[in-house]
Amino acid sequence: MPYDNLKDLPKSVRHVLPKHAQEIYIAAFNNAWDQYKDAKDRQGDDSQEEVVHKVAWAAVKQKYKKDGDKWKRK
């Protein structure tokens, strides 16, 4: 389900991403949630939630890169 605010994100996201990256993640996730609600709009057998998490991470990776254990702006 879409997230209302940053504190609702999974701990695995909140604890590794800086605030701005979390904002990118939540915006991409919420947008993708609507875009991929129908199974016919998804490739493969991934669930809606699996697909939108992948989309959200891809959005973060456009602006951030992992450097060791930390995510830093490119």
PDB file of C-alpha atoms in Angstrom:
ATOM      1  CA  MET A   1       0.000   0.000   0.000  1.00  0.00           C
ATOM      2  CA  PRO A   2       1.169   3.562  -0.574  1.00  0.00           C
ATOM      3  CA  TYR A   3       3.010   5.323   2.233  1.00  0.00           C
ATOM      4  CA  ASP A   4       1.630   8.473   3.846  1.00  0.00           C
ATOM      5  CA  ASN A   5       4.918   9.780   5.199  1.00  0.00           C
ATOM      6  CA  LEU A   6       8.581   8.907   5.652  1.00  0.00           C
ATOM      7  CA  LYS A   7       8.129   7.320   9.065  1.00  0.00           C
ATOM      8  CA  ASP A   8       5.858   4.721   7.444  1.00  0.00           C
ATOM      9  CA  LEU A   9       8.654   3.462   5.168  1.00  0.00           C
ATOM     10  CA  PRO A  10      10.172   0.078   6.048  1.00  0.00           C
ATOM     11  CA  LYS A  11      13.057   0.244   8.503  1.00  0.00           C
ATOM     12  CA  SER A  12      15.288  -1.256   5.837  1.00  0.00           C
ATOM     13  CA  VAL A  13      14.725   1.912   3.800  1.00  0.00           C
ATOM     14  CA  ARG A  14      14.625   4.503   6.597  1.00  0.00           C
ATOM     15  CA  HIS A  15      17.813   3.320   8.251  1.00  0.00           C
ATOM     16  CA  VAL A  16      19.994   3.331   5.138  1.00  0.00           C
ATOM     17  CA  LEU A  17      18.807   6.256   3.032  1.00  0.00           C
ATOM     18  CA  PRO A  18      19.258   9.969   3.765  1.00  0.00           C
ATOM     19  CA  LYS A  19      16.050  12.014   4.013  1.00  0.00           C
ATOM     20  CA  HIS A  20      16.128  13.295   0.425  1.00  0.00           C
ATOM     21  CA  ALA A  21      16.603   9.759  -0.904  1.00  0.00           C
ATOM     22  CA  GLN A  22      13.677   8.617   1.250  1.00  0.00           C
ATOM     23  CA  GLU A  23      11.551  11.353  -0.317  1.00  0.00           C
ATOM     24  CA  ILE A  24      12.503  10.078  -3.781  1.00  0.00           C
ATOM     25  CA  TYR A  25      11.720   6.519  -2.704  1.00  0.00           C
ATOM     26  CA  ILE A  26       8.271   7.319  -1.309  1.00  0.00           C
ATOM     27  CA  ALA A  27       7.267   9.422  -4.322  1.00  0.00           C
ATOM     28  CA  ALA A  28       8.343   6.722  -6.776  1.00  0.00           C
ATOM     29  CA  PHE A  29       6.729   3.964  -4.709  1.00  0.00           C
ATOM     30  CA  ASN A  30       3.389   5.740  -4.422  1.00  0.00           C
ATOM     31  CA  ASN A  31       3.315   6.595  -8.125  1.00  0.00           C
ATOM     32  CA  ALA A  32       4.245   3.047  -9.137  1.00  0.00           C
ATOM     33  CA  TRP A  33       1.609   1.619  -6.788  1.00  0.00           C
ATOM     34  CA  ASP A  34      -1.124   3.044  -8.986  1.00  0.00           C
ATOM     35  CA  GLN A  35       0.723   2.338 -12.228  1.00  0.00           C
ATOM     36  CA  TYR A  36       1.236  -1.380 -11.541  1.00  0.00           C
ATOM     37  CA  LYS A  37      -1.970  -2.270  -9.704  1.00  0.00           C
ATOM     38  CA  ASP A  38      -3.128  -4.575 -12.517  1.00  0.00           C
ATOM     39  CA  ALA A  39      -1.156  -7.796 -13.038  1.00  0.00           C
ATOM     40  CA  LYS A  40      -1.298  -7.265 -16.807  1.00  0.00           C
ATOM     41  CA  ASP A  41       0.827  -4.131 -16.335  1.00  0.00           C
ATOM     42  CA  ARG A  42       3.623  -6.103 -14.624  1.00  0.00           C
ATOM     43  CA  GLN A  43       6.141  -8.395 -16.263  1.00  0.00           C
ATOM     44  CA  GLY A  44       6.785 -11.813 -14.799  1.00  0.00           C
ATOM     45  CA  ASP A  45       5.221 -13.169 -11.642  1.00  0.00           C
ATOM     46  CA  ASP A  46       6.261 -10.412  -9.254  1.00  0.00           C
ATOM     47  CA  SER A  47       3.590  -9.052  -6.957  1.00  0.00           C
ATOM     48  CA  GLN A  48       2.542  -5.421  -7.094  1.00  0.00           C
ATOM     49  CA  GLU A  49       4.530  -4.697  -3.952  1.00  0.00           C
ATOM     50  CA  GLU A  50       7.691  -6.363  -5.291  1.00  0.00           C
ATOM     51  CA  VAL A  51       7.483  -4.374  -8.518  1.00  0.00           C
ATOM     52  CA  VAL A  52       6.924  -1.006  -6.885  1.00  0.00           C
ATOM     53  CA  HIS A  53       9.785  -1.515  -4.421  1.00  0.00           C
ATOM     54  CA  LYS A  54      12.041  -2.234  -7.411  1.00  0.00           C
ATOM     55  CA  VAL A  55      10.792   0.932  -9.120  1.00  0.00           C
ATOM     56  CA  ALA A  56      11.405   2.980  -5.961  1.00  0.00           C
ATOM     57  CA  TRP A  57      14.959   1.672  -5.571  1.00  0.00           C
ATOM     58  CA  ALA A  58      15.658   2.370  -9.234  1.00  0.00           C
ATOM     59  CA  ALA A  59      14.509   5.976  -8.726  1.00  0.00           C
ATOM     60  CA  VAL A  60      16.829   6.377  -5.737  1.00  0.00           C
ATOM     61  CA  LYS A  61      19.752   4.928  -7.709  1.00  0.00           C
ATOM     62  CA  GLN A  62      19.355   7.648 -10.343  1.00  0.00           C
ATOM     63  CA  LYS A  63      20.443  10.289  -7.813  1.00  0.00           C
ATOM     64  CA  TYR A  64      22.306   8.281  -5.161  1.00  0.00           C
ATOM     65  CA  LYS A  65      24.960   5.601  -5.059  1.00  0.00           C
ATOM     66  CA  LYS A  66      25.964   3.254  -2.308  1.00  0.00           C
ATOM     67  CA  ASP A  67      29.410   3.984  -0.922  1.00  0.00           C
ATOM     68  CA  GLY A  68      30.283   1.286   1.572  1.00  0.00           C
ATOM     69  CA  ASP A  69      27.371   1.146   3.995  1.00  0.00           C
ATOM     70  CA  LYS A  70      26.106   4.656   3.178  1.00  0.00           C
ATOM     71  CA  TRP A  71      24.083   6.094   0.312  1.00  0.00           C
ATOM     72  CA  LYS A  72      25.565   9.304  -1.088  1.00  0.00           C
ATOM     73  CA  ARG A  73      24.364  11.740  -3.694  1.00  0.00           C
ATOM     74  CA  LYS A  74      26.005  11.272  -7.082  1.00  0.00           C
TER      75      LYS A  74
END
